[in-house]
Tab-separated table of C-alpha atoms in Angstrom:
chain	number	residue	atom	x	y	z
W	1	UNK	CA	-30.301	-17.269	-25.214
W	2	UNK	CA	-31.214	-20.572	-26.806
W	3	UNK	CA	-28.847	-22.230	-29.261
W	4	UNK	CA	-28.451	-25.638	-30.866
W	5	UNK	CA	-25.078	-27.295	-30.396
W	6	UNK	CA	-23.421	-30.252	-32.017
W	7	UNK	CA	-22.095	-31.862	-28.841
W	8	UNK	CA	-20.353	-34.956	-30.202
W	9	UNK	CA	-19.200	-36.178	-33.605
W	10	UNK	CA	-20.890	-38.959	-35.477
W	11	UNK	CA	-24.413	-37.928	-36.293
W	12	UNK	CA	-27.299	-35.499	-36.471
W	13	UNK	CA	-28.717	-37.076	-33.281
W	14	UNK	CA	-25.930	-35.334	-31.360
W	15	UNK	CA	-27.566	-31.910	-31.782
W	16	UNK	CA	-28.900	-30.463	-28.520
W	17	UNK	CA	-30.936	-27.362	-27.651
W	18	UNK	CA	-29.011	-25.519	-24.914
W	19	UNK	CA	-28.890	-22.231	-23.024
W	20	UNK	CA	-25.887	-20.007	-23.688
W	21	UNK	CA	-24.956	-16.584	-22.282
W	22	UNK	CA	-26.284	-13.641	-24.253
W	23	UNK	CA	-23.375	-12.363	-26.394
W	24	UNK	CA	-22.040	-8.844	-25.900
W	25	UNK	CA	-20.548	-6.789	-28.757
W	26	UNK	CA	-16.876	-5.984	-28.569
W	27	UNK	CA	-15.017	-3.299	-30.489
W	28	UNK	CA	-16.203	-3.214	-34.136
W	29	UNK	CA	-18.701	-6.003	-33.411
W	30	UNK	CA	-22.486	-6.187	-33.414
W	31	UNK	CA	-25.201	-8.476	-32.121
W	32	UNK	CA	-27.925	-9.717	-34.437
W	33	UNK	CA	-31.226	-11.335	-33.665
W	34	UNK	CA	-31.155	-14.285	-36.058
W	35	UNK	CA	-34.244	-14.349	-38.281
W	36	UNK	CA	-33.486	-17.313	-40.565
W	37	UNK	CA	-30.687	-19.735	-41.395
W	38	UNK	CA	-30.070	-22.022	-44.382
W	39	UNK	CA	-28.453	-25.426	-44.740
W	40	UNK	CA	-25.575	-26.524	-46.924
W	41	UNK	CA	-24.351	-30.074	-47.478
W	42	UNK	CA	-21.229	-29.077	-45.555
W	43	UNK	CA	-23.419	-28.800	-42.447
W	44	UNK	CA	-24.628	-32.390	-42.900
W	45	UNK	CA	-21.055	-33.629	-43.181
W	46	UNK	CA	-19.917	-31.706	-40.103
W	47	UNK	CA	-22.828	-33.132	-38.088
W	48	UNK	CA	-22.158	-36.736	-39.063
W	49	UNK	CA	-18.380	-36.424	-38.730
W	50	UNK	CA	-17.531	-37.042	-42.390
W	51	UNK	CA	-16.299	-33.537	-43.244
W	52	UNK	CA	-12.682	-33.372	-44.380
W	53	UNK	CA	-11.776	-31.268	-41.328
W	54	UNK	CA	-12.636	-32.084	-37.704
W	55	UNK	CA	-13.681	-29.166	-35.495
W	56	UNK	CA	-13.613	-28.739	-31.729
W	57	UNK	CA	-16.964	-29.447	-30.060
W	58	UNK	CA	-19.419	-28.312	-28.853
W	59	UNK	CA	-20.108	-26.217	-31.942
W	60	UNK	CA	-23.094	-24.137	-33.021
W	61	UNK	CA	-23.623	-25.207	-36.673
W	62	UNK	CA	-24.642	-23.356	-39.854
W	63	UNK	CA	-22.718	-20.677	-41.688
W	64	UNK	CA	-25.654	-19.094	-43.525
W	65	UNK	CA	-28.200	-16.740	-42.047
W	66	UNK	CA	-29.754	-13.318	-41.795
W	67	UNK	CA	-30.630	-11.205	-38.789
W	68	UNK	CA	-31.469	-7.765	-37.463
W	69	UNK	CA	-28.784	-5.709	-35.733
W	70	UNK	CA	-29.911	-5.170	-32.119
W	71	UNK	CA	-26.684	-3.824	-30.563
W	72	UNK	CA	-23.377	-2.390	-31.774
W	73	UNK	CA	-20.014	-2.090	-30.070
W	74	UNK	CA	-17.493	0.734	-30.088
W	75	UNK	CA	-16.269	2.069	-33.449
W	76	UNK	CA	-18.858	0.250	-35.569
W	77	UNK	CA	-19.331	2.351	-38.708
W	78	UNK	CA	-20.697	-0.004	-41.380
W	79	UNK	CA	-24.033	-0.825	-39.721
W	80	UNK	CA	-26.551	0.536	-37.238
W	81	UNK	CA	-29.243	-0.914	-34.996
W	82	UNK	CA	-32.197	-2.006	-37.121
W	83	UNK	CA	-30.158	-2.966	-40.202
W	84	UNK	CA	-30.833	-6.389	-41.701
W	85	UNK	CA	-27.591	-8.219	-42.441
W	86	UNK	CA	-26.204	-11.530	-43.674
W	87	UNK	CA	-22.991	-12.873	-42.222
W	88	UNK	CA	-20.168	-13.927	-44.526
W	89	UNK	CA	-18.789	-17.464	-44.646
W	90	UNK	CA	-15.129	-16.403	-44.594
W	91	UNK	CA	-15.021	-13.966	-41.693
W	92	UNK	CA	-11.770	-12.281	-42.749
W	93	UNK	CA	-11.858	-12.528	-46.560
W	94	UNK	CA	-12.961	-9.022	-47.442
W	95	UNK	CA	-11.643	-8.931	-51.007
W	96	UNK	CA	-8.856	-10.014	-53.312
W	97	UNK	CA	-7.666	-13.558	-53.944
W	98	UNK	CA	-8.158	-16.658	-51.849
W	99	UNK	CA	-4.810	-16.109	-50.143
W	100	UNK	CA	-6.643	-13.524	-48.045
W	101	UNK	CA	-9.005	-16.162	-46.578
W	102	UNK	CA	-8.070	-17.619	-43.181
W	103	UNK	CA	-9.249	-21.220	-42.601
W	104	UNK	CA	-9.621	-20.699	-38.837
W	105	UNK	CA	-12.317	-18.066	-39.422
W	106	UNK	CA	-15.039	-20.024	-41.212
W	107	UNK	CA	-18.516	-19.547	-39.793
W	108	UNK	CA	-20.205	-22.779	-38.688
W	109	UNK	CA	-16.872	-24.530	-38.147
W	110	UNK	CA	-14.382	-23.970	-36.684
W	111	UNK	CA	-16.091	-20.856	-35.214
W	112	UNK	CA	-19.690	-20.972	-34.039
W	113	UNK	CA	-22.423	-20.632	-36.609
W	114	UNK	CA	-25.850	-19.021	-36.520
W	115	UNK	CA	-28.152	-21.778	-35.237
W	116	UNK	CA	-29.154	-19.679	-32.228
W	117	UNK	CA	-31.434	-16.843	-31.179
W	118	UNK	CA	-28.663	-14.218	-31.260
W	119	UNK	CA	-25.167	-14.083	-32.737
W	120	UNK	CA	-22.115	-11.823	-32.608
W	121	UNK	CA	-20.685	-10.647	-35.931
W	122	UNK	CA	-17.632	-8.614	-36.792
W	123	UNK	CA	-18.810	-5.636	-38.830
W	124	UNK	CA	-16.297	-6.538	-41.549
W	125	UNK	CA	-17.890	-9.993	-41.865
W	126	UNK	CA	-21.402	-8.927	-42.828
W	127	UNK	CA	-23.322	-7.334	-45.689
W	128	UNK	CA	-26.708	-5.660	-45.939
W	129	UNK	CA	-29.394	-8.104	-47.055
W	130	UNK	CA	-31.056	-7.236	-50.393
W	131	UNK	CA	-34.206	-5.261	-49.517
W	132	UNK	CA	-36.507	-7.132	-51.914
W	133	UNK	CA	-35.860	-10.505	-50.272
W	134	UNK	CA	-37.670	-12.003	-47.285
W	135	UNK	CA	-35.647	-13.244	-44.322
W	136	UNK	CA	-36.082	-16.844	-45.468
W	137	UNK	CA	-34.783	-15.916	-48.939
W	138	UNK	CA	-31.879	-13.773	-47.726
W	139	UNK	CA	-30.653	-16.553	-45.420
W	140	UNK	CA	-29.735	-18.677	-48.455
W	141	UNK	CA	-27.154	-16.267	-49.859
W	142	UNK	CA	-23.817	-16.541	-47.960
W	143	UNK	CA	-22.587	-19.886	-49.360
W	144	UNK	CA	-24.579	-21.193	-52.329
W	145	UNK	CA	-25.310	-17.876	-54.009
W	146	UNK	CA	-21.867	-16.361	-53.405
W	147	UNK	CA	-20.216	-19.550	-54.690
W	148	UNK	CA	-22.159	-19.390	-57.962
W	149	UNK	CA	-21.469	-15.669	-58.389
W	150	UNK	CA	-17.782	-15.966	-57.521
W	151	UNK	CA	-17.379	-18.820	-60.019
W	152	UNK	CA	-19.162	-17.149	-62.924
W	153	UNK	CA	-18.230	-13.491	-62.517
W	154	UNK	CA	-15.385	-12.863	-60.072
W	155	UNK	CA	-13.264	-15.740	-61.376
W	156	UNK	CA	-14.984	-16.634	-64.645
W	157	UNK	CA	-15.639	-13.176	-66.112
W	158	UNK	CA	-18.804	-14.525	-67.756
W	159	UNK	CA	-19.849	-12.734	-70.945
W	160	UNK	CA	-23.203	-12.584	-72.741
W	161	UNK	CA	-23.527	-15.329	-75.339
W	162	UNK	CA	-21.232	-17.775	-73.564
W	163	UNK	CA	-22.556	-21.178	-72.531
W	164	UNK	CA	-22.900	-22.216	-68.894
W	165	UNK	CA	-23.403	-25.868	-67.958
W	166	UNK	CA	-24.861	-26.258	-64.469
W	167	UNK	CA	-24.849	-29.779	-63.028
W	168	UNK	CA	-27.876	-30.681	-60.933
W	169	UNK	CA	-30.564	-28.587	-59.310
W	170	UNK	CA	-29.240	-27.940	-55.811
W	171	UNK	CA	-28.649	-24.515	-54.327
W	172	UNK	CA	-25.406	-23.532	-56.086
W	173	UNK	CA	-26.546	-24.959	-59.416
W	174	UNK	CA	-29.859	-23.082	-59.456
W	175	UNK	CA	-28.256	-19.799	-58.442
W	176	UNK	CA	-25.858	-20.309	-61.347
W	177	UNK	CA	-28.813	-20.823	-63.695
W	178	UNK	CA	-30.457	-17.612	-62.526
W	179	UNK	CA	-27.279	-15.514	-62.594
W	180	UNK	CA	-26.102	-16.773	-65.990
W	181	UNK	CA	-29.518	-16.261	-67.600
W	182	UNK	CA	-29.699	-12.711	-66.227
W	183	UNK	CA	-26.253	-12.023	-67.727
W	184	UNK	CA	-27.346	-13.116	-71.198
W	185	UNK	CA	-25.571	-16.479	-71.259
W	186	UNK	CA	-26.938	-19.693	-72.694
W	187	UNK	CA	-27.664	-22.095	-69.863
W	188	UNK	CA	-27.737	-25.898	-69.962
W	189	UNK	CA	-28.763	-27.790	-66.840
W	190	UNK	CA	-28.614	-31.490	-65.971
W	191	UNK	CA	-30.878	-33.525	-63.709
W	192	UNK	CA	-32.224	-37.041	-63.298
W	193	UNK	CA	-35.770	-35.606	-63.216
W	194	UNK	CA	-37.684	-34.243	-66.196
W	195	UNK	CA	-39.878	-32.282	-63.798
W	196	UNK	CA	-36.831	-30.554	-62.308
W	197	UNK	CA	-35.536	-29.777	-65.789
W	198	UNK	CA	-38.859	-28.135	-66.632
W	199	UNK	CA	-38.694	-26.058	-63.462
W	200	UNK	CA	-35.090	-25.067	-64.210
W	201	UNK	CA	-36.171	-23.815	-67.621
W	202	UNK	CA	-38.736	-21.622	-65.886
W	203	UNK	CA	-35.798	-20.027	-64.034
W	204	UNK	CA	-33.949	-19.247	-67.272
W	205	UNK	CA	-32.250	-22.439	-68.450
W	206	UNK	CA	-32.377	-22.837	-72.226
W	207	UNK	CA	-31.794	-26.589	-72.402
W	208	UNK	CA	-32.031	-29.564	-70.048
W	209	UNK	CA	-30.370	-32.972	-70.137
W	210	UNK	CA	-31.678	-35.932	-68.157
W	211	UNK	CA	-28.449	-37.709	-67.225
W	212	UNK	CA	-30.324	-40.862	-66.240
W	213	UNK	CA	-31.748	-41.145	-69.753
W	214	UNK	CA	-28.458	-39.894	-71.252
W	215	UNK	CA	-25.568	-41.401	-69.248
W	216	UNK	CA	-23.153	-39.955	-71.821
W	217	UNK	CA	-24.466	-36.467	-71.097
W	218	UNK	CA	-21.264	-34.770	-72.252
W	219	UNK	CA	-22.107	-35.848	-75.816
W	220	UNK	CA	-25.541	-34.286	-75.401
W	221	UNK	CA	-23.897	-30.999	-74.363
W	222	UNK	CA	-21.684	-31.094	-77.457
W	223	UNK	CA	-24.707	-31.830	-79.650
W	224	UNK	CA	-26.601	-28.866	-78.213
W	225	UNK	CA	-23.635	-26.545	-78.838
W	226	UNK	CA	-22.772	-27.766	-82.357
W	227	UNK	CA	-19.655	-29.470	-81.035
W	228	UNK	CA	-18.255	-26.393	-79.290
W	229	UNK	CA	-18.955	-27.293	-75.664
W	230	UNK	CA	-19.609	-25.174	-72.582
W	231	UNK	CA	-17.482	-22.187	-71.568
W	232	UNK	CA	-18.275	-22.409	-67.837
W	233	UNK	CA	-19.168	-25.550	-65.917
W	234	UNK	CA	-20.591	-25.661	-62.399
W	235	UNK	CA	-19.072	-28.972	-61.304
W	236	UNK	CA	-20.666	-30.313	-58.122
W	237	UNK	CA	-20.411	-34.060	-58.762
W	238	UNK	CA	-16.728	-34.665	-58.058
W	239	UNK	CA	-14.374	-37.088	-59.838
W	240	UNK	CA	-17.205	-39.278	-61.130
W	241	UNK	CA	-18.611	-36.433	-63.247
W	242	UNK	CA	-15.418	-34.451	-63.821
W	243	UNK	CA	-14.308	-36.644	-66.721
W	244	UNK	CA	-17.546	-35.893	-68.566
W	245	UNK	CA	-17.314	-32.213	-67.660
W	246	UNK	CA	-13.937	-32.180	-69.405
W	247	UNK	CA	-15.442	-33.753	-72.521
W	248	UNK	CA	-18.286	-31.215	-72.445
W	249	UNK	CA	-15.864	-28.256	-72.229
W	250	UNK	CA	-15.162	-25.711	-74.915
W	251	UNK	CA	-11.553	-24.769	-75.613
W	252	UNK	CA	-10.287	-22.558	-72.798
W	253	UNK	CA	-13.325	-23.321	-70.644
W	254	UNK	CA	-13.369	-22.937	-66.879
W	255	UNK	CA	-14.555	-25.893	-64.816
W	256	UNK	CA	-15.580	-24.586	-61.416
W	257	UNK	CA	-14.920	-27.373	-58.928
W	258	UNK	CA	-17.422	-26.844	-56.118
W	259	UNK	CA	-18.648	-30.155	-54.707
W	260	UNK	CA	-18.212	-33.886	-54.656
W	261	UNK	CA	-21.739	-35.230	-54.297
W	262	UNK	CA	-20.825	-38.201	-56.459
W	263	UNK	CA	-17.941	-39.195	-54.185
W	264	UNK	CA	-14.271	-38.323	-53.851
W	265	UNK	CA	-12.728	-41.249	-55.735
W	266	UNK	CA	-12.093	-41.346	-59.453
W	267	UNK	CA	-9.532	-40.918	-62.226
W	268	UNK	CA	-8.963	-38.051	-64.644
W	269	UNK	CA	-6.977	-38.089	-67.870
W	270	UNK	CA	-4.788	-34.948	-67.813
W	271	UNK	CA	-4.529	-35.083	-71.601
W	272	UNK	CA	-8.181	-33.988	-71.766
W	273	UNK	CA	-7.212	-30.849	-69.850
W	274	UNK	CA	-4.255	-30.262	-72.162
W	275	UNK	CA	-6.175	-30.801	-75.397
W	276	UNK	CA	-8.827	-28.238	-74.529
W	277	UNK	CA	-6.609	-25.901	-72.467
W	278	UNK	CA	-9.235	-26.097	-69.743
W	279	UNK	CA	-8.859	-24.285	-66.418
W	280	UNK	CA	-10.059	-26.297	-63.427
W	281	UNK	CA	-10.676	-23.810	-60.658
W	282	UNK	CA	-11.568	-24.628	-57.057
W	283	UNK	CA	-14.270	-22.265	-55.792
W	284	UNK	CA	-14.214	-21.921	-51.981
W	285	UNK	CA	-17.387	-19.775	-51.728
W	286	UNK	CA	-16.119	-16.182	-52.185
W	287	UNK	CA	-15.137	-12.911	-50.553
W	288	UNK	CA	-17.276	-10.167	-49.038
W	289	UNK	CA	-16.492	-8.130	-52.148
W	290	UNK	CA	-18.120	-10.844	-54.289
W	291	UNK	CA	-21.077	-10.979	-51.876
W	292	UNK	CA	-21.700	-7.247	-52.174
W	293	UNK	CA	-21.393	-7.298	-55.977
W	294	UNK	CA	-23.818	-10.227	-56.101
W	295	UNK	CA	-26.348	-8.402	-53.937
W	296	UNK	CA	-26.323	-5.500	-56.389
W	297	UNK	CA	-26.993	-7.967	-59.194
W	298	UNK	CA	-29.803	-9.638	-57.254
W	299	UNK	CA	-31.445	-6.297	-56.540
W	300	UNK	CA	-31.200	-4.895	-60.068
W	301	UNK	CA	-32.550	-8.091	-61.647
W	302	UNK	CA	-35.070	-8.818	-58.853
W	303	UNK	CA	-33.751	-12.369	-58.577
W	304	UNK	CA	-35.288	-14.443	-55.801
W	305	UNK	CA	-33.689	-17.616	-54.394
W	306	UNK	CA	-35.431	-20.946	-54.905
W	307	UNK	CA	-36.645	-22.379	-51.585
W	308	UNK	CA	-37.356	-26.117	-51.481
W	309	UNK	CA	-38.631	-26.388	-47.903
W	310	UNK	CA	-38.794	-24.339	-44.694
W	311	UNK	CA	-38.535	-25.819	-41.180
W	312	UNK	CA	-38.869	-24.214	-37.756
W	313	UNK	CA	-35.338	-23.582	-36.474
W	314	UNK	CA	-35.663	-25.935	-33.527
W	315	UNK	CA	-36.385	-28.704	-36.049
W	316	UNK	CA	-32.839	-28.367	-37.387
W	317	UNK	CA	-32.173	-32.101	-37.025
W	318	UNK	CA	-35.169	-32.949	-39.221
W	319	UNK	CA	-34.062	-30.362	-41.766
W	320	UNK	CA	-30.545	-31.814	-41.905
W	321	UNK	CA	-31.959	-35.312	-42.413
W	322	UNK	CA	-34.172	-33.989	-45.207
W	323	UNK	CA	-31.124	-32.545	-46.953
W	324	UNK	CA	-29.047	-35.659	-46.299
W	325	UNK	CA	-31.625	-38.104	-47.650
W	326	UNK	CA	-33.017	-36.152	-50.576
W	327	UNK	CA	-31.960	-34.089	-53.566
W	328	UNK	CA	-33.865	-30.837	-53.040
W	329	UNK	CA	-34.707	-28.419	-55.810
W	330	UNK	CA	-33.203	-25.329	-54.233
W	331	UNK	CA	-32.475	-24.492	-50.613
W	332	UNK	CA	-33.606	-25.888	-47.266
W	333	UNK	CA	-34.168	-23.074	-44.749
W	334	UNK	CA	-34.846	-22.706	-41.012
W	335	UNK	CA	-37.250	-19.984	-39.872
W	336	UNK	CA	-36.120	-18.614	-36.491
W	337	UNK	CA	-39.414	-16.791	-36.010
W	338	UNK	CA	-41.270	-20.126	-35.749
């Protein structure tokens, strides 16, 4: 089969199209024909060698994808040939707390990802794709969507009428907008683009704040909420935005620490956490249990992921550069049928 490998650290140019042996299913394993994959910023960092963990190379990148089951091994009971499935990011985190996740079993690094024609999945590390979604849409779910769901519902216990502040308009942030709106929450979104704010409102956001026009955007959040602040914050900016997220928080709020797009250096006043009794919670994607609950929510509410751009899968390098250089509204996807 054909696959794309990262053969050396230090850049997207080190991706190579190669031939690999066709995988065979072992006990409780299955083989999928990969139909589509989706990119996360983690994949960019792994390719250029700036990720916080170094992985053994060569490595097939990308954790997120969807495929059709074409073969099953002995004792497989959860799936059958012909099923359409998404792999999970944490291969051995079925349910429960994060202590159940094993770092050495993350798809796309350190174990091979899905940037190939076929892939082998453990049956415990996959879920049925929502039937109303296309392959390109379903491929976006394993990281960005599960992260947003896990933050808001599994960990955050979001309730109707609460306020969700979603920073930016990338994949996780837009899924959070859609999920929170469907749950009856008030949603505030930030962006440097008025056009993106308008589009976010079409997805269910109630209010938008242009942080370029309003550098003190935490004050704008407080103004919109009559001084109360947000109950749940999707924090993807890192230390540079965390201080403002604290100021924008309601008492007892949960700040879901997900990304660090604004850098990894900064200072935080712990008194701001104390004064508001805020919980800062790291969200490392989520378990298969969260994934399956999310898929039920997607299906019932007919929620469709936001796709920014689709590339042919062999153009993975161009897709990674597009994600690296831009700030897409939604997800960047690779179509393996092209």
